[in-house]
Amino acid sequence: MKIVCNKSDLVSGVSIVSKAVSNKTTLPILECILMEASAGTITLTANDMELGIETNIEGNILEQGKIALDAKLFFEIVRKLPDNDVTIETDSDYKATITCEKACFHIVGQEGSEFPYLPEIEKEKSITLSQFTLKEVIRQTIFSISDNENNKLMTGELFEVEDKKLNVVSLDGHRISIRNIELKESYDSFKVVVPGKTLQEITKIISGDAEKDVIIYVTNKHILFEFDQTRVVSRLLEGEYYKISQMLSSDYETKITINKKEFLDCIDRASLLIRESDKKPIVINITDNFLELSISSFFGSMEENILIQKEGRDILIGFNPKFLMDVLRVIDDEEINIYLVNPKAPCFIKDDSESYIYLILPVNFNH
């Protein structure tokens, strides 16, 4: 194989696929990136058997062929080359020579045909949305997946399509995040649970451009994201996702409207007095026109009042401050509505059209 390509294209391609390189494997080939030059395209692939990424880069193919190169070493080398054209040449012993200006590296590769290709995905069920929408939807829900591997389904997000609607749901046992998106056209219904790791890697790769689309294909076992010159294939999580509709009551005793930034800043200040391990709740006292927020810890105490609009009863309730802050950080609205029932029932933060719904369980406190 012999190819010539631009350094920045090569770095960008290697950086994209590196996100699917396995770092916990007994198969050395999975620590590699496959580079393949054929039929006028240069393709880079990485695959850890759960997540696989393939991307095409521009370049001149002087001789077709393929080789698997150690991902970490290859990435470090190409990143540190001068900003110019890079020539990569391989011989029959799977040695690669990487040349750029006066720099010349010789590294040992592995036979390309040993590399596991990405699974072929049937393109029957799909939806199309903008890269911007997908990136936003993940950003606004991913924080409430669980990192507890004992409960696999909670480590992923539900993607559910019905007609012209996409619903994305995540939960970790203490909170639920839901985003409801209107799609541009009608699609066949499907329901899949996508691993959180896959979605986190997707957000690092997609540009978030509102003019560019992502096509998402699903089968029983896999999901495929296609955008720009890149394909990301992931296994799905198996099992029946939780029925969250039963948890989404529209009853409330108290509704408040509050300035989001003011509320977030106030909780942020209060959090100065607690350490992550403290598990100290913030206490919220809602009366006629005010929300009084207070916190008391080993380091000291703090109180602050915020002006609100209130309907319904007064209420005294405690929350984990991190859970509130996670939600407030991803909502773009200036003012938010919070719905409460009693100090033991979950609170809901949602907009009028329910394009987003966040449910947070309260915590006990001694007051």
PDB file of N, CA and C in Angstrom, residues 155-237:
ATOM      1  N   THR A 155     -27.721   2.344  31.851  1.00  0.00           N
ATOM      2  CA  THR A 155     -26.486   2.958  31.341  1.00  0.00           C
ATOM      3  C   THR A 155     -26.669   3.441  29.898  1.00  0.00           C
ATOM      4  N   GLY A 156     -27.905   3.245  29.373  1.00  0.00           N
ATOM      5  CA  GLY A 156     -28.180   3.701  28.007  1.00  0.00           C
ATOM      6  C   GLY A 156     -29.351   4.654  27.977  1.00  0.00           C
ATOM      7  N   GLU A 157     -29.713   5.068  26.767  1.00  0.00           N
ATOM      8  CA  GLU A 157     -30.866   5.959  26.594  1.00  0.00           C
ATOM      9  C   GLU A 157     -31.866   5.305  25.646  1.00  0.00           C
ATOM     10  N   LEU A 158     -33.127   5.508  25.963  1.00  0.00           N
ATOM     11  CA  LEU A 158     -34.196   5.019  25.092  1.00  0.00           C
ATOM     12  C   LEU A 158     -34.389   5.994  23.933  1.00  0.00           C
ATOM     13  N   PHE A 159     -34.334   5.488  22.711  1.00  0.00           N
ATOM     14  CA  PHE A 159     -34.702   6.256  21.526  1.00  0.00           C
ATOM     15  C   PHE A 159     -35.984   5.631  20.993  1.00  0.00           C
ATOM     16  N   GLU A 160     -37.073   6.379  21.050  1.00  0.00           N
ATOM     17  CA  GLU A 160     -38.362   5.830  20.627  1.00  0.00           C
ATOM     18  C   GLU A 160     -38.950   6.726  19.542  1.00  0.00           C
ATOM     19  N   VAL A 161     -39.272   6.104  18.420  1.00  0.00           N
ATOM     20  CA  VAL A 161     -39.852   6.872  17.310  1.00  0.00           C
ATOM     21  C   VAL A 161     -41.280   6.411  17.065  1.00  0.00           C
ATOM     22  N   GLU A 162     -42.170   7.381  17.004  1.00  0.00           N
ATOM     23  CA  GLU A 162     -43.560   7.091  16.639  1.00  0.00           C
ATOM     24  C   GLU A 162     -44.014   8.174  15.677  1.00  0.00           C
ATOM     25  N   ASP A 163     -44.272   7.758  14.448  1.00  0.00           N
ATOM     26  CA  ASP A 163     -44.768   8.680  13.431  1.00  0.00           C
ATOM     27  C   ASP A 163     -43.788   9.843  13.215  1.00  0.00           C
ATOM     28  N   LYS A 164     -44.154  11.061  13.669  1.00  0.00           N
ATOM     29  CA  LYS A 164     -43.260  12.215  13.454  1.00  0.00           C
ATOM     30  C   LYS A 164     -42.561  12.650  14.736  1.00  0.00           C
ATOM     31  N   LYS A 165     -42.515  11.760  15.724  1.00  0.00           N
ATOM     32  CA  LYS A 165     -41.950  12.137  17.028  1.00  0.00           C
ATOM     33  C   LYS A 165     -40.785  11.242  17.413  1.00  0.00           C
ATOM     34  N   LEU A 166     -39.738  11.880  17.925  1.00  0.00           N
ATOM     35  CA  LEU A 166     -38.634  11.132  18.544  1.00  0.00           C
ATOM     36  C   LEU A 166     -38.618  11.480  20.024  1.00  0.00           C
ATOM     37  N   ASN A 167     -38.723  10.454  20.875  1.00  0.00           N
ATOM     38  CA  ASN A 167     -38.614  10.660  22.327  1.00  0.00           C
ATOM     39  C   ASN A 167     -37.312  10.034  22.799  1.00  0.00           C
ATOM     40  N   VAL A 168     -36.527  10.804  23.543  1.00  0.00           N
ATOM     41  CA  VAL A 168     -35.266  10.282  24.092  1.00  0.00           C
ATOM     42  C   VAL A 168     -35.364  10.351  25.612  1.00  0.00           C
ATOM     43  N   VAL A 169     -35.075   9.217  26.272  1.00  0.00           N
ATOM     44  CA  VAL A 169     -35.270   9.134  27.730  1.00  0.00           C
ATOM     45  C   VAL A 169     -34.023   8.562  28.388  1.00  0.00           C
ATOM     46  N   SER A 170     -33.630   9.155  29.530  1.00  0.00           N
ATOM     47  CA  SER A 170     -32.572   8.551  30.351  1.00  0.00           C
ATOM     48  C   SER A 170     -33.010   8.611  31.805  1.00  0.00           C
ATOM     49  N   LEU A 171     -32.531   7.645  32.594  1.00  0.00           N
ATOM     50  CA  LEU A 171     -32.870   7.667  34.028  1.00  0.00           C
ATOM     51  C   LEU A 171     -31.818   6.897  34.818  1.00  0.00           C
ATOM     52  N   ASP A 172     -31.696   7.243  36.103  1.00  0.00           N
ATOM     53  CA  ASP A 172     -30.712   6.542  36.935  1.00  0.00           C
ATOM     54  C   ASP A 172     -31.285   6.099  38.289  1.00  0.00           C
ATOM     55  N   GLY A 173     -32.607   6.146  38.423  1.00  0.00           N
ATOM     56  CA  GLY A 173     -33.213   5.733  39.691  1.00  0.00           C
ATOM     57  C   GLY A 173     -33.532   6.903  40.614  1.00  0.00           C
ATOM     58  N   HIS A 174     -32.902   8.076  40.371  1.00  0.00           N
ATOM     59  CA  HIS A 174     -33.174   9.268  41.187  1.00  0.00           C
ATOM     60  C   HIS A 174     -33.810  10.377  40.354  1.00  0.00           C
ATOM     61  N   ARG A 175     -33.684  10.235  39.029  1.00  0.00           N
ATOM     62  CA  ARG A 175     -34.186  11.297  38.143  1.00  0.00           C
ATOM     63  C   ARG A 175     -34.421  10.737  36.751  1.00  0.00           C
ATOM     64  N   ILE A 176     -35.239  11.444  36.007  1.00  0.00           N
ATOM     65  CA  ILE A 176     -35.545  11.057  34.623  1.00  0.00           C
ATOM     66  C   ILE A 176     -35.405  12.307  33.744  1.00  0.00           C
ATOM     67  N   SER A 177     -34.792  12.135  32.578  1.00  0.00           N
ATOM     68  CA  SER A 177     -34.714  13.231  31.599  1.00  0.00           C
ATOM     69  C   SER A 177     -35.398  12.784  30.317  1.00  0.00           C
ATOM     70  N   ILE A 178     -36.243  13.646  29.771  1.00  0.00           N
ATOM     71  CA  ILE A 178     -36.973  13.311  28.545  1.00  0.00           C
ATOM     72  C   ILE A 178     -36.898  14.493  27.583  1.00  0.00           C
ATOM     73  N   ARG A 179     -36.561  14.190  26.329  1.00  0.00           N
ATOM     74  CA  ARG A 179     -36.664  15.204  25.275  1.00  0.00           C
ATOM     75  C   ARG A 179     -37.579  14.666  24.191  1.00  0.00           C
ATOM     76  N   ASN A 180     -38.546  15.470  23.783  1.00  0.00           N
ATOM     77  CA  ASN A 180     -39.475  15.091  22.717  1.00  0.00           C
ATOM     78  C   ASN A 180     -39.216  15.990  21.502  1.00  0.00           C
ATOM     79  N   ILE A 181     -38.901  15.361  20.392  1.00  0.00           N
ATOM     80  CA  ILE A 181     -38.521  16.113  19.192  1.00  0.00           C
ATOM     81  C   ILE A 181     -39.537  15.874  18.087  1.00  0.00           C
ATOM     82  N   GLU A 182     -39.937  16.956  17.410  1.00  0.00           N
ATOM     83  CA  GLU A 182     -40.785  16.834  16.220  1.00  0.00           C
ATOM     84  C   GLU A 182     -39.879  16.564  15.018  1.00  0.00           C
ATOM     85  N   LEU A 183     -40.111  15.457  14.326  1.00  0.00           N
ATOM     86  CA  LEU A 183     -39.317  15.153  13.135  1.00  0.00           C
ATOM     87  C   LEU A 183     -39.972  15.794  11.906  1.00  0.00           C
ATOM     88  N   LYS A 184     -39.183  15.917  10.838  1.00  0.00           N
ATOM     89  CA  LYS A 184     -39.708  16.614   9.652  1.00  0.00           C
ATOM     90  C   LYS A 184     -40.710  15.771   8.878  1.00  0.00           C
ATOM     91  N   GLU A 185     -40.594  14.430   9.016  1.00  0.00           N
ATOM     92  CA  GLU A 185     -41.557  13.568   8.316  1.00  0.00           C
ATOM     93  C   GLU A 185     -41.909  12.363   9.171  1.00  0.00           C
ATOM     94  N   SER A 186     -42.851  11.550   8.685  1.00  0.00           N
ATOM     95  CA  SER A 186     -43.280  10.368   9.443  1.00  0.00           C
ATOM     96  C   SER A 186     -42.347   9.194   9.185  1.00  0.00           C
ATOM     97  N   TYR A 187     -42.136   8.396  10.224  1.00  0.00           N
ATOM     98  CA  TYR A 187     -41.271   7.222  10.102  1.00  0.00           C
ATOM     99  C   TYR A 187     -41.948   6.010  10.719  1.00  0.00           C
ATOM    100  N   ASP A 188     -41.461   4.815  10.354  1.00  0.00           N
ATOM    101  CA  ASP A 188     -41.924   3.584  11.012  1.00  0.00           C
ATOM    102  C   ASP A 188     -41.516   3.633  12.471  1.00  0.00           C
ATOM    103  N   SER A 189     -42.370   3.093  13.340  1.00  0.00           N
ATOM    104  CA  SER A 189     -42.079   3.127  14.781  1.00  0.00           C
ATOM    105  C   SER A 189     -40.940   2.177  15.139  1.00  0.00           C
ATOM    106  N   PHE A 190     -40.142   2.583  16.099  1.00  0.00           N
ATOM    107  CA  PHE A 190     -39.177   1.659  16.706  1.00  0.00           C
ATOM    108  C   PHE A 190     -38.809   2.153  18.091  1.00  0.00           C
ATOM    109  N   LYS A 191     -38.227   1.234  18.877  1.00  0.00           N
ATOM    110  CA  LYS A 191     -37.844   1.519  20.260  1.00  0.00           C
ATOM    111  C   LYS A 191     -36.525   0.813  20.506  1.00  0.00           C
ATOM    112  N   VAL A 192     -35.448   1.552  20.767  1.00  0.00           N
ATOM    113  CA  VAL A 192     -34.152   0.904  21.032  1.00  0.00           C
ATOM    114  C   VAL A 192     -33.476   1.588  22.209  1.00  0.00           C
ATOM    115  N   VAL A 193     -32.584   0.850  22.881  1.00  0.00           N
ATOM    116  CA  VAL A 193     -31.810   1.444  23.981  1.00  0.00           C
ATOM    117  C   VAL A 193     -30.348   1.502  23.548  1.00  0.00           C
ATOM    118  N   VAL A 194     -29.831   2.728  23.433  1.00  0.00           N
ATOM    119  CA  VAL A 194     -28.479   2.964  22.913  1.00  0.00           C
ATOM    120  C   VAL A 194     -27.518   3.171  24.081  1.00  0.00           C
ATOM    121  N   PRO A 195     -26.369   2.466  24.090  1.00  0.00           N
ATOM    122  CA  PRO A 195     -25.418   2.654  25.193  1.00  0.00           C
ATOM    123  C   PRO A 195     -24.992   4.113  25.339  1.00  0.00           C
ATOM    124  N   GLY A 196     -24.889   4.574  26.582  1.00  0.00           N
ATOM    125  CA  GLY A 196     -24.472   5.949  26.857  1.00  0.00           C
ATOM    126  C   GLY A 196     -23.100   6.251  26.276  1.00  0.00           C
ATOM    127  N   LYS A 197     -22.192   5.260  26.331  1.00  0.00           N
ATOM    128  CA  LYS A 197     -20.821   5.465  25.812  1.00  0.00           C
ATOM    129  C   LYS A 197     -20.879   5.832  24.326  1.00  0.00           C
ATOM    130  N   THR A 198     -21.716   5.129  23.576  1.00  0.00           N
ATOM    131  CA  THR A 198     -21.855   5.409  22.133  1.00  0.00           C
ATOM    132  C   THR A 198     -22.293   6.852  21.925  1.00  0.00           C
ATOM    133  N   LEU A 199     -23.301   7.283  22.696  1.00  0.00           N
ATOM    134  CA  LEU A 199     -23.844   8.636  22.515  1.00  0.00           C
ATOM    135  C   LEU A 199     -22.813   9.689  22.910  1.00  0.00           C
ATOM    136  N   GLN A 200     -22.034   9.401  23.962  1.00  0.00           N
ATOM    137  CA  GLN A 200     -21.002  10.366  24.366  1.00  0.00           C
ATOM    138  C   GLN A 200     -19.951  10.527  23.265  1.00  0.00           C
ATOM    139  N   GLU A 201     -19.594   9.406  22.631  1.00  0.00           N
ATOM    140  CA  GLU A 201     -18.593   9.485  21.553  1.00  0.00           C
ATOM    141  C   GLU A 201     -19.171  10.206  20.329  1.00  0.00           C
ATOM    142  N   ILE A 202     -20.443   9.956  20.035  1.00  0.00           N
ATOM    143  CA  ILE A 202     -21.093  10.630  18.892  1.00  0.00           C
ATOM    144  C   ILE A 202     -21.021  12.150  19.068  1.00  0.00           C
ATOM    145  N   THR A 203     -21.312  12.626  20.288  1.00  0.00           N
ATOM    146  CA  THR A 203     -21.332  14.094  20.481  1.00  0.00           C
ATOM    147  C   THR A 203     -19.942  14.693  20.295  1.00  0.00           C
ATOM    148  N   LYS A 204     -18.891  13.877  20.521  1.00  0.00           N
ATOM    149  CA  LYS A 204     -17.533  14.408  20.327  1.00  0.00           C
ATOM    150  C   LYS A 204     -17.176  14.485  18.842  1.00  0.00           C
ATOM    151  N   ILE A 205     -17.850  13.657  18.034  1.00  0.00           N
ATOM    152  CA  ILE A 205     -17.479  13.598  16.611  1.00  0.00           C
ATOM    153  C   ILE A 205     -18.323  14.533  15.745  1.00  0.00           C
ATOM    154  N   ILE A 206     -19.643  14.586  16.002  1.00  0.00           N
ATOM    155  CA  ILE A 206     -20.486  15.387  15.093  1.00  0.00           C
ATOM    156  C   ILE A 206     -20.255  16.880  15.318  1.00  0.00           C
ATOM    157  N   SER A 207     -20.387  17.614  14.235  1.00  0.00           N
ATOM    158  CA  SER A 207     -20.053  19.045  14.289  1.00  0.00           C
ATOM    159  C   SER A 207     -21.128  19.852  15.005  1.00  0.00           C
ATOM    160  N   GLY A 208     -22.364  19.322  15.008  1.00  0.00           N
ATOM    161  CA  GLY A 208     -23.447  20.115  15.595  1.00  0.00           C
ATOM    162  C   GLY A 208     -23.972  21.159  14.619  1.00  0.00           C
ATOM    163  N   ASP A 209     -23.670  20.989  13.340  1.00  0.00           N
ATOM    164  CA  ASP A 209     -24.102  21.920  12.294  1.00  0.00           C
ATOM    165  C   ASP A 209     -25.590  21.698  11.997  1.00  0.00           C
ATOM    166  N   ALA A 210     -26.367  22.766  12.055  1.00  0.00           N
ATOM    167  CA  ALA A 210     -27.814  22.652  11.819  1.00  0.00           C
ATOM    168  C   ALA A 210     -28.124  22.340  10.347  1.00  0.00           C
ATOM    169  N   GLU A 211     -27.171  22.628   9.451  1.00  0.00           N
ATOM    170  CA  GLU A 211     -27.384  22.385   8.008  1.00  0.00           C
ATOM    171  C   GLU A 211     -27.028  20.959   7.596  1.00  0.00           C
ATOM    172  N   LYS A 212     -26.340  20.227   8.493  1.00  0.00           N
ATOM    173  CA  LYS A 212     -25.896  18.873   8.123  1.00  0.00           C
ATOM    174  C   LYS A 212     -26.730  17.829   8.843  1.00  0.00           C
ATOM    175  N   ASP A 213     -27.045  16.745   8.140  1.00  0.00           N
ATOM    176  CA  ASP A 213     -27.912  15.711   8.713  1.00  0.00           C
ATOM    177  C   ASP A 213     -27.143  14.505   9.234  1.00  0.00           C
ATOM    178  N   VAL A 214     -27.804  13.772  10.116  1.00  0.00           N
ATOM    179  CA  VAL A 214     -27.360  12.445  10.529  1.00  0.00           C
ATOM    180  C   VAL A 214     -28.498  11.501  10.158  1.00  0.00           C
ATOM    181  N   ILE A 215     -28.152  10.380   9.515  1.00  0.00           N
ATOM    182  CA  ILE A 215     -29.173   9.353   9.277  1.00  0.00           C
ATOM    183  C   ILE A 215     -28.913   8.248  10.294  1.00  0.00           C
ATOM    184  N   ILE A 216     -29.957   7.872  11.018  1.00  0.00           N
ATOM    185  CA  ILE A 216     -29.828   6.821  12.038  1.00  0.00           C
ATOM    186  C   ILE A 216     -30.618   5.604  11.563  1.00  0.00           C
ATOM    187  N   TYR A 217     -29.922   4.473  11.446  1.00  0.00           N
ATOM    188  CA  TYR A 217     -30.574   3.209  11.048  1.00  0.00           C
ATOM    189  C   TYR A 217     -30.594   2.280  12.259  1.00  0.00           C
ATOM    190  N   VAL A 218     -31.691   1.529  12.435  1.00  0.00           N
ATOM    191  CA  VAL A 218     -31.718   0.571  13.547  1.00  0.00           C
ATOM    192  C   VAL A 218     -32.129  -0.820  13.056  1.00  0.00           C
ATOM    193  N   THR A 219     -31.534  -1.834  13.693  1.00  0.00           N
ATOM    194  CA  THR A 219     -31.967  -3.220  13.503  1.00  0.00           C
ATOM    195  C   THR A 219     -32.251  -3.755  14.911  1.00  0.00           C
ATOM    196  N   ASN A 220     -32.479  -5.058  15.032  1.00  0.00           N
ATOM    197  CA  ASN A 220     -32.760  -5.626  16.361  1.00  0.00           C
ATOM    198  C   ASN A 220     -31.569  -5.529  17.306  1.00  0.00           C
ATOM    199  N   LYS A 221     -30.378  -5.584  16.730  1.00  0.00           N
ATOM    200  CA  LYS A 221     -29.186  -5.657  17.593  1.00  0.00           C
ATOM    201  C   LYS A 221     -28.282  -4.429  17.512  1.00  0.00           C
ATOM    202  N   HIS A 222     -28.396  -3.657  16.419  1.00  0.00           N
ATOM    203  CA  HIS A 222     -27.429  -2.575  16.190  1.00  0.00           C
ATOM    204  C   HIS A 222     -28.108  -1.249  15.848  1.00  0.00           C
ATOM    205  N   ILE A 223     -27.314  -0.193  16.036  1.00  0.00           N
ATOM    206  CA  ILE A 223     -27.732   1.133  15.559  1.00  0.00           C
ATOM    207  C   ILE A 223     -26.564   1.693  14.755  1.00  0.00           C
ATOM    208  N   LEU A 224     -26.881   2.369  13.652  1.00  0.00           N
ATOM    209  CA  LEU A 224     -25.852   2.944  12.787  1.00  0.00           C
ATOM    210  C   LEU A 224     -26.134   4.433  12.613  1.00  0.00           C
ATOM    211  N   PHE A 225     -25.115   5.250  12.868  1.00  0.00           N
ATOM    212  CA  PHE A 225     -25.215   6.701  12.640  1.00  0.00           C
ATOM    213  C   PHE A 225     -24.346   7.010  11.422  1.00  0.00           C
ATOM    214  N   GLU A 226     -24.936   7.625  10.408  1.00  0.00           N
ATOM    215  CA  GLU A 226     -24.169   7.996   9.210  1.00  0.00           C
ATOM    216  C   GLU A 226     -24.190   9.497   9.036  1.00  0.00           C
ATOM    217  N   PHE A 227     -23.011  10.105   8.943  1.00  0.00           N
ATOM    218  CA  PHE A 227     -22.937  11.556   8.749  1.00  0.00           C
ATOM    219  C   PHE A 227     -21.585  11.895   8.136  1.00  0.00           C
ATOM    220  N   ASP A 228     -21.537  13.006   7.403  1.00  0.00           N
ATOM    221  CA  ASP A 228     -20.307  13.422   6.729  1.00  0.00           C
ATOM    222  C   ASP A 228     -19.677  12.210   6.035  1.00  0.00           C
ATOM    223  N   GLN A 229     -18.418  11.919   6.365  1.00  0.00           N
ATOM    224  CA  GLN A 229     -17.733  10.756   5.756  1.00  0.00           C
ATOM    225  C   GLN A 229     -17.629   9.601   6.743  1.00  0.00           C
ATOM    226  N   THR A 230     -18.484   9.618   7.779  1.00  0.00           N
ATOM    227  CA  THR A 230     -18.277   8.706   8.915  1.00  0.00           C
ATOM    228  C   THR A 230     -19.480   7.799   9.172  1.00  0.00           C
ATOM    229  N   ARG A 231     -19.196   6.559   9.606  1.00  0.00           N
ATOM    230  CA  ARG A 231     -20.238   5.613  10.033  1.00  0.00           C
ATOM    231  C   ARG A 231     -19.885   5.148  11.449  1.00  0.00           C
ATOM    232  N   VAL A 232     -20.852   5.234  12.346  1.00  0.00           N
ATOM    233  CA  VAL A 232     -20.657   4.731  13.716  1.00  0.00           C
ATOM    234  C   VAL A 232     -21.685   3.625  13.950  1.00  0.00           C
ATOM    235  N   VAL A 233     -21.192   2.431  14.251  1.00  0.00           N
ATOM    236  CA  VAL A 233     -22.083   1.290  14.491  1.00  0.00           C
ATOM    237  C   VAL A 233     -21.937   0.863  15.945  1.00  0.00           C
ATOM    238  N   SER A 234     -23.055   0.649  16.608  1.00  0.00           N
ATOM    239  CA  SER A 234     -22.995   0.235  18.009  1.00  0.00           C
ATOM    240  C   SER A 234     -23.983  -0.883  18.259  1.00  0.00           C
ATOM    241  N   ARG A 235     -23.620  -1.766  19.167  1.00  0.00           N
ATOM    242  CA  ARG A 235     -24.594  -2.743  19.651  1.00  0.00           C
ATOM    243  C   ARG A 235     -25.632  -2.004  20.477  1.00  0.00           C
ATOM    244  N   LEU A 236     -26.827  -2.530  20.518  1.00  0.00           N
ATOM    245  CA  LEU A 236     -27.879  -1.967  21.373  1.00  0.00           C
ATOM    246  C   LEU A 236     -27.893  -2.713  22.705  1.00  0.00           C
ATOM    247  N   LEU A 237     -28.466  -2.088  23.729  1.00  0.00           N
ATOM    248  CA  LEU A 237     -28.648  -2.781  25.004  1.00  0.00           C
ATOM    249  C   LEU A 237     -29.933  -3.603  24.913  1.00  0.00           C
TER     250      LEU A 237
END
